Tab-separated table of C-alpha atoms in Angstrom:
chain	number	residue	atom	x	y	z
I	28	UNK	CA	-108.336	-25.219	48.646
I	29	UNK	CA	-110.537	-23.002	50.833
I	30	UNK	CA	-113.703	-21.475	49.749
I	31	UNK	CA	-113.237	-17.958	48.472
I	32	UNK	CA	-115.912	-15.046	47.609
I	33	UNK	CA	-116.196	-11.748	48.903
I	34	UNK	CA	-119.393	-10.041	50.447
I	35	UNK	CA	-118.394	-6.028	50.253
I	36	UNK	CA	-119.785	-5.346	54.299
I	37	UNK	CA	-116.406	-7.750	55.158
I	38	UNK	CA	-114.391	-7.547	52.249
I	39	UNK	CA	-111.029	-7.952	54.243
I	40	UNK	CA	-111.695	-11.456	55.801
I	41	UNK	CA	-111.572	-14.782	54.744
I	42	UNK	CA	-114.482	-15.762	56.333
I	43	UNK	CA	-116.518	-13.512	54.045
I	44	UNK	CA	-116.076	-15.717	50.681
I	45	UNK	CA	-118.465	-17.945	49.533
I	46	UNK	CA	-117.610	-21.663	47.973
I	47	UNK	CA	-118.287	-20.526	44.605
I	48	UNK	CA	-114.813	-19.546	43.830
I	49	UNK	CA	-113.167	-22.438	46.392
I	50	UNK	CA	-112.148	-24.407	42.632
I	51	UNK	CA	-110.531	-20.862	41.285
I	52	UNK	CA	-108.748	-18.984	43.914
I	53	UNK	CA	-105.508	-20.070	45.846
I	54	UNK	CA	-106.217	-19.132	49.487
I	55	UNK	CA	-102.236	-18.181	50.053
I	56	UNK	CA	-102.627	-15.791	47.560
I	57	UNK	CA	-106.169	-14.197	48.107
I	58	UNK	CA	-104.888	-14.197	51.838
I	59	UNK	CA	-101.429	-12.207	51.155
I	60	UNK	CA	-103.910	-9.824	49.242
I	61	UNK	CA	-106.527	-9.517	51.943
I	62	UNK	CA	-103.495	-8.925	54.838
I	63	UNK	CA	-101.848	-6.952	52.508
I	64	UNK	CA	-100.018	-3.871	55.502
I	65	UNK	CA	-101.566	-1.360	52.983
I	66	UNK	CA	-105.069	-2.515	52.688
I	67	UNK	CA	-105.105	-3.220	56.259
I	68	UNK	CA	-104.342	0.071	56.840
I	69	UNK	CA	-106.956	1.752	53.925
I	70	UNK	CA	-109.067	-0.110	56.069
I	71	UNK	CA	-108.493	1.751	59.396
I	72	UNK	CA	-108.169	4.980	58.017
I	73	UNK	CA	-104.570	4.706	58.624
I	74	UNK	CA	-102.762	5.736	55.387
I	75	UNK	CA	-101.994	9.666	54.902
I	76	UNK	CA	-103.658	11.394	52.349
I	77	UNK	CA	-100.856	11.246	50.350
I	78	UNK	CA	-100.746	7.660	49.861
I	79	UNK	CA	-104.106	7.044	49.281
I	80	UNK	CA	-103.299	9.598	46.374
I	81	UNK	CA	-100.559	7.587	45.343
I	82	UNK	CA	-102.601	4.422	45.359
I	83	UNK	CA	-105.246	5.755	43.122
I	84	UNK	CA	-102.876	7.356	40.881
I	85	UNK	CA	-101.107	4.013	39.810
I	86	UNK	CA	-104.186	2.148	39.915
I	87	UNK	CA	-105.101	4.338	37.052
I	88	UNK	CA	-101.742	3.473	35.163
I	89	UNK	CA	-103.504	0.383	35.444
I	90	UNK	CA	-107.013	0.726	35.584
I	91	UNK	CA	-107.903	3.250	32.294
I	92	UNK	CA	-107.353	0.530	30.374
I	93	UNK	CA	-109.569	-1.402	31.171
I	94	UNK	CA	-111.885	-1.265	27.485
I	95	UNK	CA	-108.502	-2.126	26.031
I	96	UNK	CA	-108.105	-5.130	27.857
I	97	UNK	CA	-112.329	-6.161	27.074
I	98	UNK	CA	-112.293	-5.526	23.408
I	99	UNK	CA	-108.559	-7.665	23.038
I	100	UNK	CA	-110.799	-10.110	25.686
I	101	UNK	CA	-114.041	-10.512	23.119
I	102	UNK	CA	-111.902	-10.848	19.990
I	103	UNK	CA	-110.791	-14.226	20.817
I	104	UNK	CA	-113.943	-15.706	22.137
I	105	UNK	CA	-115.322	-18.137	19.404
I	106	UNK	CA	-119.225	-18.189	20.510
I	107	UNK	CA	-121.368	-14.878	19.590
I	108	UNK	CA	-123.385	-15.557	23.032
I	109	UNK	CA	-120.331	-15.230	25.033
I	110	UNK	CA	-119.462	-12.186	23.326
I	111	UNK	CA	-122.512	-10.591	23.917
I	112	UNK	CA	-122.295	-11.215	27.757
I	113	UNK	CA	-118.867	-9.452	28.295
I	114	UNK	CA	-120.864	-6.895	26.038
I	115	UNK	CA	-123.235	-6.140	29.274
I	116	UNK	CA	-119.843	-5.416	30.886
I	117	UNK	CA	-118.759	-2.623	28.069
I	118	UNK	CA	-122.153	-1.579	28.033
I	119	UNK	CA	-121.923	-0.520	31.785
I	120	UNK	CA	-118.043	0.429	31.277
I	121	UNK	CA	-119.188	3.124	28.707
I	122	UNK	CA	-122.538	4.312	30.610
I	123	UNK	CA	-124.480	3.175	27.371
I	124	UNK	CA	-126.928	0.683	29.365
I	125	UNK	CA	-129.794	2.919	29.704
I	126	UNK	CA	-128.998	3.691	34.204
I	127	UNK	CA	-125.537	5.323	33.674
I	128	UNK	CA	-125.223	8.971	32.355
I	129	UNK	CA	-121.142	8.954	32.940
I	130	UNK	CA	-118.453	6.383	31.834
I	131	UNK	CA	-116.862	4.229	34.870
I	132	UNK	CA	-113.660	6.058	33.162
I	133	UNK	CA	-115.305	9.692	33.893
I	134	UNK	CA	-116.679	8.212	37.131
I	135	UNK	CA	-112.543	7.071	38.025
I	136	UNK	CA	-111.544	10.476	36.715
I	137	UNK	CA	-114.095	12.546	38.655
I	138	UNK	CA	-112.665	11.059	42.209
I	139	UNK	CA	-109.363	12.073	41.060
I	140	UNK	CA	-110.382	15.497	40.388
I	141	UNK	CA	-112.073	15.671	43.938
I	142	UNK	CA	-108.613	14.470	45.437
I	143	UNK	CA	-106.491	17.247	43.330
I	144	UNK	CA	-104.593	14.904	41.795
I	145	UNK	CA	-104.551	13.053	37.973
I	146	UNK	CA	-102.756	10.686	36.674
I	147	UNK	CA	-100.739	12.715	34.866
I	148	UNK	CA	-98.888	13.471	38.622
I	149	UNK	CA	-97.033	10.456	38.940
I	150	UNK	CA	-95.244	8.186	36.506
I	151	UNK	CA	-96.224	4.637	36.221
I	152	UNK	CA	-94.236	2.473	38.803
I	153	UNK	CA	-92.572	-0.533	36.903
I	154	UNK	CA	-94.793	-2.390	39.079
I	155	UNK	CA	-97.709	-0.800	38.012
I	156	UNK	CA	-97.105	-1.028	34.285
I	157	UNK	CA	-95.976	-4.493	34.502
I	158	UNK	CA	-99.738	-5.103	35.281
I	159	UNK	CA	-101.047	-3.203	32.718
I	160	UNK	CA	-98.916	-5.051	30.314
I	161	UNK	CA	-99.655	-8.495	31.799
I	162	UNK	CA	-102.857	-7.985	32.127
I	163	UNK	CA	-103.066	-6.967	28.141
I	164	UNK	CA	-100.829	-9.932	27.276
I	165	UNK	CA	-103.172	-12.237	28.750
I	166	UNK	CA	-106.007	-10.818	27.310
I	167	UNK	CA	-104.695	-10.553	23.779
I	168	UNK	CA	-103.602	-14.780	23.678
I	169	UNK	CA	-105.638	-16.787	21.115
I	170	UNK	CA	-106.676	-18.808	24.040
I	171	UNK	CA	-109.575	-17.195	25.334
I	172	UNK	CA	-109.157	-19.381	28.998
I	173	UNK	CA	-105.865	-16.843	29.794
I	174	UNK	CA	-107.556	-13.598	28.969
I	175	UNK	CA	-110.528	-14.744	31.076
I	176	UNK	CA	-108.922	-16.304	33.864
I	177	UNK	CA	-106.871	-12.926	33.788
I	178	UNK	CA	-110.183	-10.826	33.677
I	179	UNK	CA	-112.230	-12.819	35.695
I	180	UNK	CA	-110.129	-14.099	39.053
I	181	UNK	CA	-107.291	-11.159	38.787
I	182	UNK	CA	-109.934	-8.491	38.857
I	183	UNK	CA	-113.723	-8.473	38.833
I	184	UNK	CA	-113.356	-11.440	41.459
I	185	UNK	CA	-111.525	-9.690	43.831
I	186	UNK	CA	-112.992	-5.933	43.515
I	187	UNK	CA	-114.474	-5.931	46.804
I	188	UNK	CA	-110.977	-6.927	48.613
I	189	UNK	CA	-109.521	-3.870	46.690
I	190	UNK	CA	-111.986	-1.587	46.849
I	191	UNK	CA	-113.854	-1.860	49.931
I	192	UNK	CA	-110.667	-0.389	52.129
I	193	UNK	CA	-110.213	2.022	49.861
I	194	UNK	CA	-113.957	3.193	50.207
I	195	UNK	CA	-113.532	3.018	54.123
I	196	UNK	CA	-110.522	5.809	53.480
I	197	UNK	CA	-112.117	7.837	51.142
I	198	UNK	CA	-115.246	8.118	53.358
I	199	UNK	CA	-112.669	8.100	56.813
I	200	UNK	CA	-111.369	11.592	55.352
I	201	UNK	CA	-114.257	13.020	55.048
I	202	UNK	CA	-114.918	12.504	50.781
I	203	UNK	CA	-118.222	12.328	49.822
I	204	UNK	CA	-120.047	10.605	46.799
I	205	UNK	CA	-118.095	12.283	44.040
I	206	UNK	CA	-115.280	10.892	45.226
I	207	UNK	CA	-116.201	7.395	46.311
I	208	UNK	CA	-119.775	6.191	43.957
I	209	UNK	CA	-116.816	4.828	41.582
I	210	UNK	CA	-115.507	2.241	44.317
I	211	UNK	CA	-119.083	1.554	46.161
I	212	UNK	CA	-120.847	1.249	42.142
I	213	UNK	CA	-118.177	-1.965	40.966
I	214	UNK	CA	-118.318	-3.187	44.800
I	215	UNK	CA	-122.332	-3.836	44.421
I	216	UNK	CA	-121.663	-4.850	40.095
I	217	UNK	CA	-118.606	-6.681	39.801
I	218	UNK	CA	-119.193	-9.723	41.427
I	219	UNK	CA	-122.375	-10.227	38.334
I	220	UNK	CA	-119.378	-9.675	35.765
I	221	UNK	CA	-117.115	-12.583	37.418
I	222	UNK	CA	-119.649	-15.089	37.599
I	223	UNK	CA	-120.712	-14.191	33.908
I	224	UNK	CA	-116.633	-14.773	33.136
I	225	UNK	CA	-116.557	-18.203	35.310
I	226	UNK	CA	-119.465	-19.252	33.272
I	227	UNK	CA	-117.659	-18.946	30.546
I	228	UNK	CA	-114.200	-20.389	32.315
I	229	UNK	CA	-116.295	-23.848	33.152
I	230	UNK	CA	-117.585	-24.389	29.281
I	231	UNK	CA	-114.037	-23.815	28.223
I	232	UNK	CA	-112.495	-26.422	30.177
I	233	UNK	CA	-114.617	-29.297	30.163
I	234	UNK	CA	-113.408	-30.896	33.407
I	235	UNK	CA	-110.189	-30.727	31.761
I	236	UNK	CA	-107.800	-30.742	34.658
I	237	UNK	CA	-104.561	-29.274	32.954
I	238	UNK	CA	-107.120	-26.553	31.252
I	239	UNK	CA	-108.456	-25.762	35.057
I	240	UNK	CA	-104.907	-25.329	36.946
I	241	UNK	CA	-103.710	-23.162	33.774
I	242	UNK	CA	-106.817	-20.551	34.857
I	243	UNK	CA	-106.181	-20.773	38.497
I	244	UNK	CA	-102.458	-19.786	37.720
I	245	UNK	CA	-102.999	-17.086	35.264
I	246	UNK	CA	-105.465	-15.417	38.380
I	247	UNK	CA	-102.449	-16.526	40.560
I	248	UNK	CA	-99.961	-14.455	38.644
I	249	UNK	CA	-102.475	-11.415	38.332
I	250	UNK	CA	-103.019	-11.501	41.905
I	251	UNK	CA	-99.429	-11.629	42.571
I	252	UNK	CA	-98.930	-8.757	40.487
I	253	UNK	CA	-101.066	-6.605	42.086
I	254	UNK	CA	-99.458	-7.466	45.526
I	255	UNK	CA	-96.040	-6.752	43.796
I	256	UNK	CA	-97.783	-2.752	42.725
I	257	UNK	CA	-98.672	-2.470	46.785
I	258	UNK	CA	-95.772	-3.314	48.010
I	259	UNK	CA	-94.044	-0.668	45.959
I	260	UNK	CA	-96.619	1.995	46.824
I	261	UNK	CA	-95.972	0.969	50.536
I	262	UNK	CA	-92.499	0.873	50.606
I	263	UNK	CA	-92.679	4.046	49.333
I	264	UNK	CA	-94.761	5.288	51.911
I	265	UNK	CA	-93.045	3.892	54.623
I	266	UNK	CA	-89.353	5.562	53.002
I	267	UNK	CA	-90.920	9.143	53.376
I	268	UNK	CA	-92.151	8.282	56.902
I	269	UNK	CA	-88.627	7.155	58.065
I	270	UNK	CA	-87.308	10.582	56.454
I	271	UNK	CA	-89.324	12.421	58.130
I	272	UNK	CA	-88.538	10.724	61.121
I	273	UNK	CA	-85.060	11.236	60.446
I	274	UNK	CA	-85.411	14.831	59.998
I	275	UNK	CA	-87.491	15.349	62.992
I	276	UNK	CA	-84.478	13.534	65.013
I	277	UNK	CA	-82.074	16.012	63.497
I	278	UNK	CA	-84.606	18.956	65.109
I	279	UNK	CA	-86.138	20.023	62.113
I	280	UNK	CA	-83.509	21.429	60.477
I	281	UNK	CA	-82.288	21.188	56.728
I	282	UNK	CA	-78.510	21.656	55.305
I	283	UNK	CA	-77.248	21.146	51.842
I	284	UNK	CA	-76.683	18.031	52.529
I	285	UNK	CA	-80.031	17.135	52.505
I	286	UNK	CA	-81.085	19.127	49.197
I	287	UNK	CA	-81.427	15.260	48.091
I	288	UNK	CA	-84.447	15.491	50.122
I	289	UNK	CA	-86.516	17.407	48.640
I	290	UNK	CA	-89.432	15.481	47.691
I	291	UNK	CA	-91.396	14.998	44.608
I	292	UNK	CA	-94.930	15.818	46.150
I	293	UNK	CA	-96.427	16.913	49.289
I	294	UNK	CA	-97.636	14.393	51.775
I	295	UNK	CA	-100.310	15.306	54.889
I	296	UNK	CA	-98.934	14.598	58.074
I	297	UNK	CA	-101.122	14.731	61.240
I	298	UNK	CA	-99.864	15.937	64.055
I	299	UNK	CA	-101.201	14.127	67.783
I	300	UNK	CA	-102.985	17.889	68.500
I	301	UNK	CA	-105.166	19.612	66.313
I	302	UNK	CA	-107.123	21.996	68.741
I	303	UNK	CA	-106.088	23.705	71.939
I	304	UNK	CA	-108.759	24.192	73.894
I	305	UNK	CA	-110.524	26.890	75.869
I	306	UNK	CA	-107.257	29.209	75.034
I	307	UNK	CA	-108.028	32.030	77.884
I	308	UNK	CA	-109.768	29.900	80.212
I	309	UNK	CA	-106.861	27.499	81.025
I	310	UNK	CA	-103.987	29.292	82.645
I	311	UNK	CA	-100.223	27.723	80.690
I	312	UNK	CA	-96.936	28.342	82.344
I	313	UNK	CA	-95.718	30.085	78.860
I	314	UNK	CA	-98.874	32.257	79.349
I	315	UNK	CA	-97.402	33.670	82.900
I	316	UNK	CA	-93.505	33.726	82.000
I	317	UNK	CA	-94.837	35.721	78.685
I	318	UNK	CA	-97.364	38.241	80.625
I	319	UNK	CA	-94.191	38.668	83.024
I	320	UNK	CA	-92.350	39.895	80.155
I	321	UNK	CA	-94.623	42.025	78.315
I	322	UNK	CA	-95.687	43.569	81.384
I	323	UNK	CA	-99.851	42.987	80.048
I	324	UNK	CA	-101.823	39.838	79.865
I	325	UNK	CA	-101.105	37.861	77.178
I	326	UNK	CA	-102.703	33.652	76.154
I	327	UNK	CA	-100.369	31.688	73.862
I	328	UNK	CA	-101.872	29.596	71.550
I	329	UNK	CA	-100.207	26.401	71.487
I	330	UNK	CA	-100.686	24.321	68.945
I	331	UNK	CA	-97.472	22.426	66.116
I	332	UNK	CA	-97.622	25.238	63.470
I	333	UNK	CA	-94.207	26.187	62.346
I	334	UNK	CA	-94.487	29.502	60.313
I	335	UNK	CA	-97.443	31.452	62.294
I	336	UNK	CA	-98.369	32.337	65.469
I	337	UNK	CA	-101.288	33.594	66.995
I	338	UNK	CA	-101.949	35.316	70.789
I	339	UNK	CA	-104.814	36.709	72.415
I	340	UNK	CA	-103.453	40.092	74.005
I	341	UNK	CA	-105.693	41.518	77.233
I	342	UNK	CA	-105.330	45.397	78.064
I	343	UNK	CA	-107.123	46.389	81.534
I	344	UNK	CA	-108.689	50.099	81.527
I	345	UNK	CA	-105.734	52.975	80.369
I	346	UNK	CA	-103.315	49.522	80.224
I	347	UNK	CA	-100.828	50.005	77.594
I	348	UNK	CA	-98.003	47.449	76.042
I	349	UNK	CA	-94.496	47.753	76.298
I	350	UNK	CA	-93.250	50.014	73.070
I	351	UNK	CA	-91.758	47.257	71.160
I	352	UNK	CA	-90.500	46.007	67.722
I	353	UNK	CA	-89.705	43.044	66.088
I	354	UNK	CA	-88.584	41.434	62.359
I	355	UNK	CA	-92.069	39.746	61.967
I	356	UNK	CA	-95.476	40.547	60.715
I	357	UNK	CA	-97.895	41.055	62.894
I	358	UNK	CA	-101.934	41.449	61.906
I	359	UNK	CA	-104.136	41.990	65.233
I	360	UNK	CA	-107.984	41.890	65.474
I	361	UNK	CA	-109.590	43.213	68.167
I	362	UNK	CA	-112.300	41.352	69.668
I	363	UNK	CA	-113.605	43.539	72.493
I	364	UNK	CA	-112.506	47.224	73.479
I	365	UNK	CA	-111.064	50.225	71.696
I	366	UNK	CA	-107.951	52.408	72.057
I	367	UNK	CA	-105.554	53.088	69.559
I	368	UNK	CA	-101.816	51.774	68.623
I	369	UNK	CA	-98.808	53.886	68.118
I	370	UNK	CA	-97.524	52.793	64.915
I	371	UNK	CA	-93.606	53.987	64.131
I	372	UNK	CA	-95.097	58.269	63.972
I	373	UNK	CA	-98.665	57.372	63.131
I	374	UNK	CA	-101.420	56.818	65.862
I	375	UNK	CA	-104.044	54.360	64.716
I	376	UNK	CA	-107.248	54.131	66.293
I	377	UNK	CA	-109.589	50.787	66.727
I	378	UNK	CA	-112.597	49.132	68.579
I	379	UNK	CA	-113.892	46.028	68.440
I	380	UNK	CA	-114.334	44.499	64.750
I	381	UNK	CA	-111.503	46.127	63.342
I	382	UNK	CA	-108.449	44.749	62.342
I	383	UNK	CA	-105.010	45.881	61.971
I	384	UNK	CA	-100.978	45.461	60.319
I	385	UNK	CA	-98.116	46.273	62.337
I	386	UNK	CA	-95.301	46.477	59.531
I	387	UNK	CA	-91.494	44.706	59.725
I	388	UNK	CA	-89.293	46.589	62.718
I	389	UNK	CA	-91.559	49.314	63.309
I	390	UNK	CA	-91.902	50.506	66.942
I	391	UNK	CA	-95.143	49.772	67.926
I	392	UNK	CA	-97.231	50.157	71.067
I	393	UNK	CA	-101.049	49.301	71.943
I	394	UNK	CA	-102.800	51.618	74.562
I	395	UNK	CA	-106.084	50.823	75.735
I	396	UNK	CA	-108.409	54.012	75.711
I	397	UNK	CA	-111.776	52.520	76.718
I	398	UNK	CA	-114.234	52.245	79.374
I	399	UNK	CA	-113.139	48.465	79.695
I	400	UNK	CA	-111.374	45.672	78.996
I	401	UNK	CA	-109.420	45.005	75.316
I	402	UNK	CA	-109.304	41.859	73.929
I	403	UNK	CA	-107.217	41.058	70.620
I	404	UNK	CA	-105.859	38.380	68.067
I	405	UNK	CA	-102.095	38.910	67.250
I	406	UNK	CA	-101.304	36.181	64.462
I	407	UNK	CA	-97.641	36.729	63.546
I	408	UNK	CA	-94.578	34.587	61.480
I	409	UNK	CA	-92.233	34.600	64.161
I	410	UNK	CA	-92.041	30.775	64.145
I	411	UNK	CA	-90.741	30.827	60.257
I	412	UNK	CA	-88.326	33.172	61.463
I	413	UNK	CA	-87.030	31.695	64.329
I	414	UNK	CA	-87.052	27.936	62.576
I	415	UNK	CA	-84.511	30.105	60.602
I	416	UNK	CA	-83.044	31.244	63.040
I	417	UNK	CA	-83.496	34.894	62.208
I	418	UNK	CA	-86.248	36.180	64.556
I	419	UNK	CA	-85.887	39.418	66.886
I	420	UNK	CA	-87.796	41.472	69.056
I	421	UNK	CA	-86.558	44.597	70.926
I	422	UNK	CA	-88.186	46.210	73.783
I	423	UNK	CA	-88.252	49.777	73.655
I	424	UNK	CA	-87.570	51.293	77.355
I	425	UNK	CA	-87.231	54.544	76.219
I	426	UNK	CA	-89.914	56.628	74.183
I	427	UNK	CA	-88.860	57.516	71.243
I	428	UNK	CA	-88.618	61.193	70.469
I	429	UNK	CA	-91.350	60.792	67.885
I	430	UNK	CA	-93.932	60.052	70.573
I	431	UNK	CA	-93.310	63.200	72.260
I	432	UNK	CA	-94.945	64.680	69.314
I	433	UNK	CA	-97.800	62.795	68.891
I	434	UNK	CA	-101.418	64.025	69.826
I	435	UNK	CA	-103.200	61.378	72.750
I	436	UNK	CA	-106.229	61.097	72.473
I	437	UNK	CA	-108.063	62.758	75.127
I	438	UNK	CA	-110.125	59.608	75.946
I	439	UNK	CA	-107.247	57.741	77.533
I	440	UNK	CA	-105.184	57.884	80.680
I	441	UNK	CA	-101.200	58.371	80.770
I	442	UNK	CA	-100.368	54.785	79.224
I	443	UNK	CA	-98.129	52.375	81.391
I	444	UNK	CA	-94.500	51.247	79.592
């Protein structure tokens, strides 16, 4: 058997471990955990938000137990001394040691609470509470070598493998200490607990070769249980991803058929852009086709949203829109400029700073009346519409009689249609 221990800085690598536990730990098994697709890819910063969420949520099913599965630990240990180790343990678990103000618990809870999520959010998978409960079994057997072997080598052992990519994650989306001084506090402490437990582990079997290989396979079977709750969280991941695939291949579009579909929590997905850059500086071929048509200039800006948009309109001096209307919202900020917009039979006047709503279907037209040029922000839900399939704009090439009657104001040229 190889050597195995884990130094936090390279928690994901074999080569990290250290020959203490080399008697202990099966390599095949510590090495399925270590290459496990999900830690791997905790580790890169790889996983959406909504896995990691997922994760943390059933380790908790798992996890706030952990008292439970000390005190059933300490009742069947035989020598007082030994009790009072795995007491330094509860001591530190409960923040009673004197350095701690808040329970490892509260700690565990806290990051939660940072993330939006409890545990409360998700049932336990049957992976997850098969743990629980095997871990609990173990620790509850009149043999104290099972509970140990349990405690020690399928969890305070391998702590840093766990939570060392899930650190890298946290801190990869941008979480801070409230969320992570959980996972970084039992990456630096753990290890002390686990060689306090293999102390224990050596007294209690004597050499005794048949009392050795029953410890190693209890941490076996813990270790193998823990795989068995990432591969459910992961298959799970990797289900939504194809559905999304899938619905992205259909063209984005939903029918009753896929009611089905609807999930059971939101999950973040990144698209490749975030930003587009330098929106009025760099000339797009939408820009031109859509300056053609509204007779003004007019900078899309392009970026994956699919129930706003947003424009930045240009007027020259006395430059007016088209009159117009459409079944969308539109708010507007003006940036530079003022003039006024003809709003259904109300004129509303503007300069730079303000901002202004153009309602549902109302005719609407926006006339530069200033000395130079106007610049403004249109941000409108025309995508949601047209993803339904419901958006319309009409150009108006006629004025409306209601125009006729309304005053100009005497700052601005005859406006342009």
């Amino acid at each position: 058997m190889q050597a195995i221990a884990i130094k936090p800085q390279q928690a994901t690598s074999l080569s990290a471990v250290s020959p203490i536990w080399s008697e202990w730990l099966c390599e095949q098994g510590l090495t399925r955990l270590i290459q496990h697709p999900l830690l791997v890819a905790l580790e890169r910063n790889e996983v959406s938000l909504t896995t990691l969420k997922t994760l943390l949520i059933q380790h908790s099913h798992y996890s706030r137990h952990f008292t439970r599965y000390l005190c059933a630990l300490m009742g069947q240990l035989d020598h007082p001394e030994d009790v009072l180790a795995l007491m330094e343990n509860m001591r530190e678990e409960m923040g009673v040691d004197g350095n701690d103000r808040i329970t490892h618990a509260e700690l565990y809870q806290r990051t939660l609470r940072v993330l939006g999520v409890s545990t409360a959010d998700e049932a336990a998978l049957p992976e997850a509470a098969a743990m629980a409960q095997t871990m609990f079994s173990h620790c509850q057997n009149s043999d104290a070598l099972v509970g140990l072997a349990a405690m020690c080598l399928g969890a305070e052992a391998i702590v840093p493998i766990i939570y060392h990519p899930i650190l890298q994650a946290l801190r990869g989306k941008g979480y801070g200490e409230e969320a992570t001084e959980f996972f970084s506090l039992h990456i630096e402490e753990d290890e002390d607990h686990a060689l306090t437990m293999l102390a224990i582990m050596k007294r209690l079997t004597h050499g005794d070769e048949k009392r050795h290989a029953l410890a190693t396979q209890i941490g076996r079977e813990l270790i193998e249980c823990r795989i068995a709750m990432f591969d459910a969280i992961w298959r799970q991941s990797l289900t939504f991803a194809v559905a999304q695939a899938e619905q992205r291949d259909k063209g984005g579009r939903f029918s009753s058929a896929d009611f089905w579909r609807v999930p059971s929590r939101l999950q973040v997905h990144l698209p490749d852009r975030l930003s587009h850059s330098q929106v009025m500086q760099v000339s797009q071929d939408n820009d031109a086709t859509f300056s053609s048509q509204r007779k003004h200039k007019v900078h899309i800006v392009d970026l994956p949203s699919h129930t706003i948009s947003m424009t930045v309109g240009r007027l020259d001096v006395t430059e007016a829109t088209r009159l117009h209307r459409h079944n969308y919202e539109t708010l507007i900020y003006v940036m530079q400029g003022e003039g006024y917009s003809r709003i259904g039979d109300r004129n509303v006047p503007w300069r730079a700073g303000d901002a202004f709503y153009v309602p549902v279907w109302a005719e609407h037209q926006h006339v530069n009346s200033g000395g130079g040029e106007c610049v403004y922000l249109a941000c409108e839900n025309a995508p949601m519409l047209q993803n339904l399939g419901v958006s319309l704009c009409v150009k108006s090439w006629v004025i409306p009689a209601f125009e006729q009657r309304l005053p100009r104001p005497a700052a601005c040229g005859r406006s342009r249609l």
